[in-house]
CSV table of C-alpha atoms and ligand atoms in Angstrom, one decimal:
chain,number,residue,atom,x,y,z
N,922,UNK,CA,124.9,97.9,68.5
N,923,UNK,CA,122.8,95.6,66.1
N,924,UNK,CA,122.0,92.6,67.1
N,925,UNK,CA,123.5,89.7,64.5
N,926,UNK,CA,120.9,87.8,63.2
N,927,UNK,CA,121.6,84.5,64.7
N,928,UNK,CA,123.0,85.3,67.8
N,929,UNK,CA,122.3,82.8,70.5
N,930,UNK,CA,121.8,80.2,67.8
N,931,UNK,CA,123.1,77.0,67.7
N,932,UNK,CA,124.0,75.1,65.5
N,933,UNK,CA,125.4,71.4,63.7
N,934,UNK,CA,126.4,71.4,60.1
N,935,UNK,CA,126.9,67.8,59.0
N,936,UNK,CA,130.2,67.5,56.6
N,937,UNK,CA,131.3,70.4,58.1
N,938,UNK,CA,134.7,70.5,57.7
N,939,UNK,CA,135.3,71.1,54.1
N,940,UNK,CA,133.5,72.2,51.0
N,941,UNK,CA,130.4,74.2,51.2
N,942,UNK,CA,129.7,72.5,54.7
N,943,UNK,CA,132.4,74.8,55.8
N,944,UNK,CA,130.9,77.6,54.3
N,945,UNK,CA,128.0,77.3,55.7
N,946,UNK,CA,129.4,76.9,58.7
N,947,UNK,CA,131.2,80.3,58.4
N,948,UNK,CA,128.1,81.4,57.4
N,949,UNK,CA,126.3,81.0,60.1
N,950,UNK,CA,129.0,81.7,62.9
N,951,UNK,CA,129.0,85.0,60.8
N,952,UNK,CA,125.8,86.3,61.6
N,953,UNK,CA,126.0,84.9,65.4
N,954,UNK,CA,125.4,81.2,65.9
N,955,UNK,CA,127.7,78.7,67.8
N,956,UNK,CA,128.7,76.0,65.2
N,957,UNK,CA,129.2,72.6,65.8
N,958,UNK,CA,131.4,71.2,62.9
N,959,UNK,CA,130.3,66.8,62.3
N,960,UNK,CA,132.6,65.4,59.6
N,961,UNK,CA,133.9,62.2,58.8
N,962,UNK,CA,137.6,64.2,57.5
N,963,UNK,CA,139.5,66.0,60.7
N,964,UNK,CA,138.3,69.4,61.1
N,965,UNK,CA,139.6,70.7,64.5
N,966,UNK,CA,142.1,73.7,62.5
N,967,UNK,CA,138.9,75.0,60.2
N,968,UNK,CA,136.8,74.8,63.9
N,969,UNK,CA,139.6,77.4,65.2
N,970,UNK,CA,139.7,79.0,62.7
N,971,UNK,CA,136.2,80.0,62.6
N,972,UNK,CA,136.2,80.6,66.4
N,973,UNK,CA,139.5,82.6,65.7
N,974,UNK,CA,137.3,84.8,62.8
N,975,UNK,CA,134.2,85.1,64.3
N,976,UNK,CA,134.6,85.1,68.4
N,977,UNK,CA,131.7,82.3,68.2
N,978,UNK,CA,131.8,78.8,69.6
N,979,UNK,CA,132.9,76.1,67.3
N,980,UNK,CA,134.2,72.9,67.6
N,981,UNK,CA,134.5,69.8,65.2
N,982,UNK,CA,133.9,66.3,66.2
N,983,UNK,CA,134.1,63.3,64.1
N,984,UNK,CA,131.0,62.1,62.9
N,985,UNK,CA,129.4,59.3,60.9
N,986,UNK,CA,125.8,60.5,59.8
N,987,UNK,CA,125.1,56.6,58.9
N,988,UNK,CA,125.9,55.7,62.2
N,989,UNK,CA,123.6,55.6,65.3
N,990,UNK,CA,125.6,55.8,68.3
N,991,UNK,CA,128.0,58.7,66.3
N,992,UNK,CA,124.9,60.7,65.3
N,993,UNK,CA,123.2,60.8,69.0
N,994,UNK,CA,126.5,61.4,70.6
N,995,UNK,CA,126.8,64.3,68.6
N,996,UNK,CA,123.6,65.3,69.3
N,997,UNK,CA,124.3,65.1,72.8
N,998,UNK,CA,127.6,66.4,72.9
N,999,UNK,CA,126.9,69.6,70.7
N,1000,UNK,CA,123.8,70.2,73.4
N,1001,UNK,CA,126.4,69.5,76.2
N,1002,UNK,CA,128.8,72.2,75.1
N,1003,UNK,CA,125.9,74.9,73.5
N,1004,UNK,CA,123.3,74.5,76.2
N,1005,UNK,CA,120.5,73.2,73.0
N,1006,UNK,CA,120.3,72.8,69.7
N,1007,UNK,CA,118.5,75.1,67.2
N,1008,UNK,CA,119.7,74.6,63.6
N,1009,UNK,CA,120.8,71.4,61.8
N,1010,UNK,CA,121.9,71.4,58.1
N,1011,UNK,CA,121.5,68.2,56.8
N,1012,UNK,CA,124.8,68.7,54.2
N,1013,UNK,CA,127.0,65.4,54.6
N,1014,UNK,CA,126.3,63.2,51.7
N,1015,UNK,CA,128.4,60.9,49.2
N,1016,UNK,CA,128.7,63.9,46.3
N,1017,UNK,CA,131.6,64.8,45.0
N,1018,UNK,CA,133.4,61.1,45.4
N,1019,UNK,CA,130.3,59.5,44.0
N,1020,UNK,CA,131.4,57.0,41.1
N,1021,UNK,CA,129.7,58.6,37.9
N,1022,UNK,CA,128.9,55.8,35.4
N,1023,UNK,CA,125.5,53.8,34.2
N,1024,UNK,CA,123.4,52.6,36.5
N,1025,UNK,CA,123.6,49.1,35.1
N,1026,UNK,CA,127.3,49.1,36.6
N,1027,UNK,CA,126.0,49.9,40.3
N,1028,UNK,CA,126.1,47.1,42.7
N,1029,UNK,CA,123.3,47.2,45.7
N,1030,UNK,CA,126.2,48.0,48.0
N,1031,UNK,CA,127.1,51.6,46.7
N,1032,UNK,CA,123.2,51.8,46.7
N,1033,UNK,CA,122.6,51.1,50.4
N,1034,UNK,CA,125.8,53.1,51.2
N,1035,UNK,CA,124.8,56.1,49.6
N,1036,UNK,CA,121.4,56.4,50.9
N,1037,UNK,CA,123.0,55.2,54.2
N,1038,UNK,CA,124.5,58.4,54.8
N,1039,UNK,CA,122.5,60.9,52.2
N,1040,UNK,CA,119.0,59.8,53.5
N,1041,UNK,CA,119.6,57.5,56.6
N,1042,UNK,CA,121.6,60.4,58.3
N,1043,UNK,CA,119.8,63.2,57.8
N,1044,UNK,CA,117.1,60.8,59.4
N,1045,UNK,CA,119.4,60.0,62.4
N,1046,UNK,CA,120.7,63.6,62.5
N,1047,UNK,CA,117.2,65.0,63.3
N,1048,UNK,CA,116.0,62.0,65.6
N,1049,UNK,CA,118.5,62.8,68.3
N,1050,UNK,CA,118.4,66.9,67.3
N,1051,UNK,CA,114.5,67.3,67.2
N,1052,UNK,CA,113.8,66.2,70.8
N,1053,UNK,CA,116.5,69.0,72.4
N,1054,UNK,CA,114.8,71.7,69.9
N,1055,UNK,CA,111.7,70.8,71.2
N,1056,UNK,CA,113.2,71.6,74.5
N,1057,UNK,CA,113.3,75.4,73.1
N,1058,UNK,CA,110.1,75.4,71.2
N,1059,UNK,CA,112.2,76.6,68.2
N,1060,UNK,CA,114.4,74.7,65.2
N,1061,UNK,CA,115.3,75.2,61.5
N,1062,UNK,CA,116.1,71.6,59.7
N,1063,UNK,CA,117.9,72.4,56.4
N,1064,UNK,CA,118.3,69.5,54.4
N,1065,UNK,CA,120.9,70.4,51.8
N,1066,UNK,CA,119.1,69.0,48.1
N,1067,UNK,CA,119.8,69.4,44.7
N,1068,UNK,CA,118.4,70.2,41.6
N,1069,UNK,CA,119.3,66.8,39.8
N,1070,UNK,CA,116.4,65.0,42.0
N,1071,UNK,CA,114.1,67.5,39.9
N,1072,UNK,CA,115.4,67.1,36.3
N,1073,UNK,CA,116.8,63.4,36.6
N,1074,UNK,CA,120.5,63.3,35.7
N,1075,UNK,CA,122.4,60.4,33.6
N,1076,UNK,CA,125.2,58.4,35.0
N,1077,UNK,CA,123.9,59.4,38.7
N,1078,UNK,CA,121.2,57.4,39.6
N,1079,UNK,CA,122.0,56.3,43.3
N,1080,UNK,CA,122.7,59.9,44.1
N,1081,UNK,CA,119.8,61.7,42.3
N,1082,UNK,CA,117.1,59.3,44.2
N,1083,UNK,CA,119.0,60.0,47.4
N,1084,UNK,CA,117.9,63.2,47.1
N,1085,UNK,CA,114.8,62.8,45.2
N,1086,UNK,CA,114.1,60.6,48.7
N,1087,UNK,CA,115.0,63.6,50.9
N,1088,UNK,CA,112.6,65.7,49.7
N,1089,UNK,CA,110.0,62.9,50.6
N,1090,UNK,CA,112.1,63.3,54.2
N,1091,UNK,CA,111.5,67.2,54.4
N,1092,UNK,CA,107.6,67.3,53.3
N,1093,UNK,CA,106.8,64.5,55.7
N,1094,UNK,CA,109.1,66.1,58.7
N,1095,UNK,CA,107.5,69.0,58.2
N,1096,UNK,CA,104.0,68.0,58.3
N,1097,UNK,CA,105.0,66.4,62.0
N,1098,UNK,CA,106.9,69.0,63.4
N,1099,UNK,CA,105.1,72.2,62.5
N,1100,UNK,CA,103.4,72.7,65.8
N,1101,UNK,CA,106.8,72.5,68.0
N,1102,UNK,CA,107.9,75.8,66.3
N,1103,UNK,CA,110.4,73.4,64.3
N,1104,UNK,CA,110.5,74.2,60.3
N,1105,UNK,CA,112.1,71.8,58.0
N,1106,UNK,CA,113.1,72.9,54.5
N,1107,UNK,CA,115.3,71.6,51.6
N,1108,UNK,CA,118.0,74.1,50.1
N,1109,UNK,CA,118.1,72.5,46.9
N,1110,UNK,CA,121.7,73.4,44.6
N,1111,UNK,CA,122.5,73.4,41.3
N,1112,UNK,CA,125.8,73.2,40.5
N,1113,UNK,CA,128.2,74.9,42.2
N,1114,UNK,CA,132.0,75.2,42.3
N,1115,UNK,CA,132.4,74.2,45.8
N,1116,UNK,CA,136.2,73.4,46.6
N,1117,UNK,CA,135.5,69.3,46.3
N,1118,UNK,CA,134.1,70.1,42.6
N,1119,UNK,CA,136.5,72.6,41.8
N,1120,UNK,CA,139.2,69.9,42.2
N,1121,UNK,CA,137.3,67.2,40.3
N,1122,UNK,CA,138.0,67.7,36.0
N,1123,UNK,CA,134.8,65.5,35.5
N,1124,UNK,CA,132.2,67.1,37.9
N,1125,UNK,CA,134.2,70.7,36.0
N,1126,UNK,CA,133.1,69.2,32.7
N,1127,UNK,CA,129.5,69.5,33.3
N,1128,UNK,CA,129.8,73.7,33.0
N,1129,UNK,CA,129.3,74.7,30.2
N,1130,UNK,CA,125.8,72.5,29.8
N,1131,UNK,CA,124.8,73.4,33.6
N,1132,UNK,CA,125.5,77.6,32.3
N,1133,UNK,CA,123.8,77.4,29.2
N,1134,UNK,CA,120.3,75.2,30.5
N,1135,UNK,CA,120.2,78.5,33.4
N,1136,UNK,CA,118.3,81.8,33.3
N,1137,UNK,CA,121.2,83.1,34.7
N,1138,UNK,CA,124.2,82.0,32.5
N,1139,UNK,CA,127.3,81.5,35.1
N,1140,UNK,CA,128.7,79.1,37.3
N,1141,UNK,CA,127.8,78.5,40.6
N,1142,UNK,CA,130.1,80.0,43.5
N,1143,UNK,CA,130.2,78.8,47.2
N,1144,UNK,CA,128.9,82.5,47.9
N,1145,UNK,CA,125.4,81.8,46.3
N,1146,UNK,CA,123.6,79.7,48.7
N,1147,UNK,CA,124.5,81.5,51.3
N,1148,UNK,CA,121.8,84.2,51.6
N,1149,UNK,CA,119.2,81.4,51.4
N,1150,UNK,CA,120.4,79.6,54.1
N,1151,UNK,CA,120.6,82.2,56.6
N,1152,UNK,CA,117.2,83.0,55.7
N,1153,UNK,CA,116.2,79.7,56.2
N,1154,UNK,CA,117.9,79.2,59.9
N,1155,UNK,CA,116.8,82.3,60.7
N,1156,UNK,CA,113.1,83.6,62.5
N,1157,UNK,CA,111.9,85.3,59.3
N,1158,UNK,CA,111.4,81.9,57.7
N,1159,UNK,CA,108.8,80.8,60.6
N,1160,UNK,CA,105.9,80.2,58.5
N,1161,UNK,CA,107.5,78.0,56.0
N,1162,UNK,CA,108.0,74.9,55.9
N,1163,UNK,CA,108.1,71.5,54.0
N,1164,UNK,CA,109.6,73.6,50.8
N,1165,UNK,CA,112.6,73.7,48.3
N,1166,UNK,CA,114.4,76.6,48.1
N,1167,UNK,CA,116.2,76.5,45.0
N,1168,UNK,CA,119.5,78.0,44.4
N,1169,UNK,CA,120.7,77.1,40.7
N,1170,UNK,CA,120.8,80.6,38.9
N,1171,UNK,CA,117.0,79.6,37.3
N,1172,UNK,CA,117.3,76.2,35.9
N,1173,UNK,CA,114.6,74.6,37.9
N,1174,UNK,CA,111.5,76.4,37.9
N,1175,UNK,CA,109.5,74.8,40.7
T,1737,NAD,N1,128.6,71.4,44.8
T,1737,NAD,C1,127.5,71.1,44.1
T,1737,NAD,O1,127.5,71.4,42.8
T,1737,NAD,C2,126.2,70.6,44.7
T,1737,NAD,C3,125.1,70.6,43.9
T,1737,NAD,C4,123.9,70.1,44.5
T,1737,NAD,C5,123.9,69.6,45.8
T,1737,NAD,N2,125.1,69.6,46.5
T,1737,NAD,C6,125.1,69.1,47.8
T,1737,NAD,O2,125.8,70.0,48.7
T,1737,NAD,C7,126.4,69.2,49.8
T,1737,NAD,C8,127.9,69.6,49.8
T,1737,NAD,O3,128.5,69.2,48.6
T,1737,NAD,P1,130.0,69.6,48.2
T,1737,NAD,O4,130.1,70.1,46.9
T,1737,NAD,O5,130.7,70.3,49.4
T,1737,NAD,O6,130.6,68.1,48.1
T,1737,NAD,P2,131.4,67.1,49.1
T,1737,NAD,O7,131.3,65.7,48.5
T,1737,NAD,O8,132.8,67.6,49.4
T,1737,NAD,O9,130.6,67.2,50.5
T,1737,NAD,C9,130.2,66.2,51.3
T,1737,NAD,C10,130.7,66.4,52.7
T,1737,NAD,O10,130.1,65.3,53.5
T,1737,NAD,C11,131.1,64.7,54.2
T,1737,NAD,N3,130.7,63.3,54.5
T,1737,NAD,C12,130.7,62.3,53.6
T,1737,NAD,N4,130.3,61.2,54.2
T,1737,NAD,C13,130.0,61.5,55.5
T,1737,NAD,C14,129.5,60.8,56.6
T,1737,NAD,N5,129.2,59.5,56.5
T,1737,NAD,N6,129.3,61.4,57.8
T,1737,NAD,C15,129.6,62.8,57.9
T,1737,NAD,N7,130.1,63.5,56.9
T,1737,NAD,C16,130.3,62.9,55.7
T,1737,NAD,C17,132.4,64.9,53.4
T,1737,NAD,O11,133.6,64.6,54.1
T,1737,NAD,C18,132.2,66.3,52.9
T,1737,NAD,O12,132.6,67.2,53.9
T,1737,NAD,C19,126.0,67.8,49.5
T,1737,NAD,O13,124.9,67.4,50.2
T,1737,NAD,C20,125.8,67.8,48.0
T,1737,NAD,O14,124.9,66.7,47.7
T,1737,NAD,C21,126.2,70.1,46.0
């Protein structure tokens, strides 16, 4: 029998329970990691479900990226019940509940709050992860970008630098970590009809002007990233790091 790909792995998806955290966390317990669901919604049925689909171990446990205690106990716990940590995708952020509007309108509070959890926690998340992957001399950060932190986007601006600022996060990681077998890379997205934007008529607006500025001229499905990020958890992406995968049908050329 073939081995999966990621078998043995383990791994934490951040906002995990829904959207395209939960794909990627089916994903991944697809090709043969344990998944370790952290969300701020409940997400103890999608956890059994996967389980239930895959045969792997996966659990959900509420997390607060933004928070200290929440993201080192869930660090701790997800080591407790896997036995290490190997994988974390860096996916919670405020997204598709983000108020759109000028940035005149923004008060310093939604600021803080988004990069709170968009930067801030993927900062906390791999604190309390990298010391346990240490431990196994082997780790895969994937810090879930997008393309709007390349092309600047109106109407956005707390969310765009959020992620302009994570890429700051994933070159600068990387630089430190590349000798402890640990490789930290940004998936970047373009738009994509994840269930949360598929529900939202504004975000659905944007379509026809995301197809058209593509090489590829079609929407984004929850489907499409998921190649890249299995190759990016996975060993065949050992000797890169520190890099932005794009996944946005040829918008961004970087
Ligand atoms: N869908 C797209 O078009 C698109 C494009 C570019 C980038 N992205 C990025 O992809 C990721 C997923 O986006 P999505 O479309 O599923 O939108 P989404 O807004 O539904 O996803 C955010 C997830 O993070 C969780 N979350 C929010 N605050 C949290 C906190 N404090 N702690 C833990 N979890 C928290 C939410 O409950 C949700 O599960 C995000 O990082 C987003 O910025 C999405």
């Amino acid at each position: 029998m073939t081995k999966s790909p990621l078998e043995g792995r383990r791994a934490i998806v951040t906002g995990g329970a829904k959207s395209m955290g939960l794909h990627f966390a089916r994903a991944l317990a697809n090709a043969g990691a344990n998944v370790a669901l952290g969300d701020v919604v409940e997400g103890d049925t999608v956890a059994a479900d996967i389980h239930a689909e895959t045969g792997r171990d996966c659990f959900y446990k509420h997390l607060d990226v933004s928070d200290e205690q929440s993201a080192e106990a869930f660090c701790a716990e997800t080591a407790a019940r896997f036995g290490g940590i190997d994988i974390l995708v860096n996916n919670a952020a405020i997204f598709a509940s983000a108020r759109l509007g000028p940035f005149g309108d923004g008060t310093a509070d939604e600021w803080n709050r988004m990069f709170a959890v968009n930067v801030t926690g993927s900062f906390l998340m791999a604190k309390y992860a990298v010391p346990i992957m240490s431990q196994g001399g082997f780790g895969r950060i994937i810090n879930i970008g997008s393309g709007t932190a390349h092309k600047g986007m109106p109407n956005m601006v707390a969310y765009v630098s959020s992620k302009a600022a994570l890429l700051g996060f994933t070159r600068s990681l990387a630089r430190e970590l590349g000798d402890k077998g640990i490789t930290v890379n940004t998936l970047g997205l373009g738009l994509i009809e994840s269930d949360s934007i598929r529900d939202d008529e504004v975000h659905m607006s944007f379509t026809d002007r995301v197809v058209a500025s593509r090489s590829i001229h079609r929407s984004g499905q929850p489907d499409d990233p998921l190649g890249a990020l299995l190759y990016l958890a996975g060993d065949a992406s050992g000797f890169m790091t520190g890099q932005t995968l794009m996944v946005d049908g040829g918008s961004v050329n970087l």
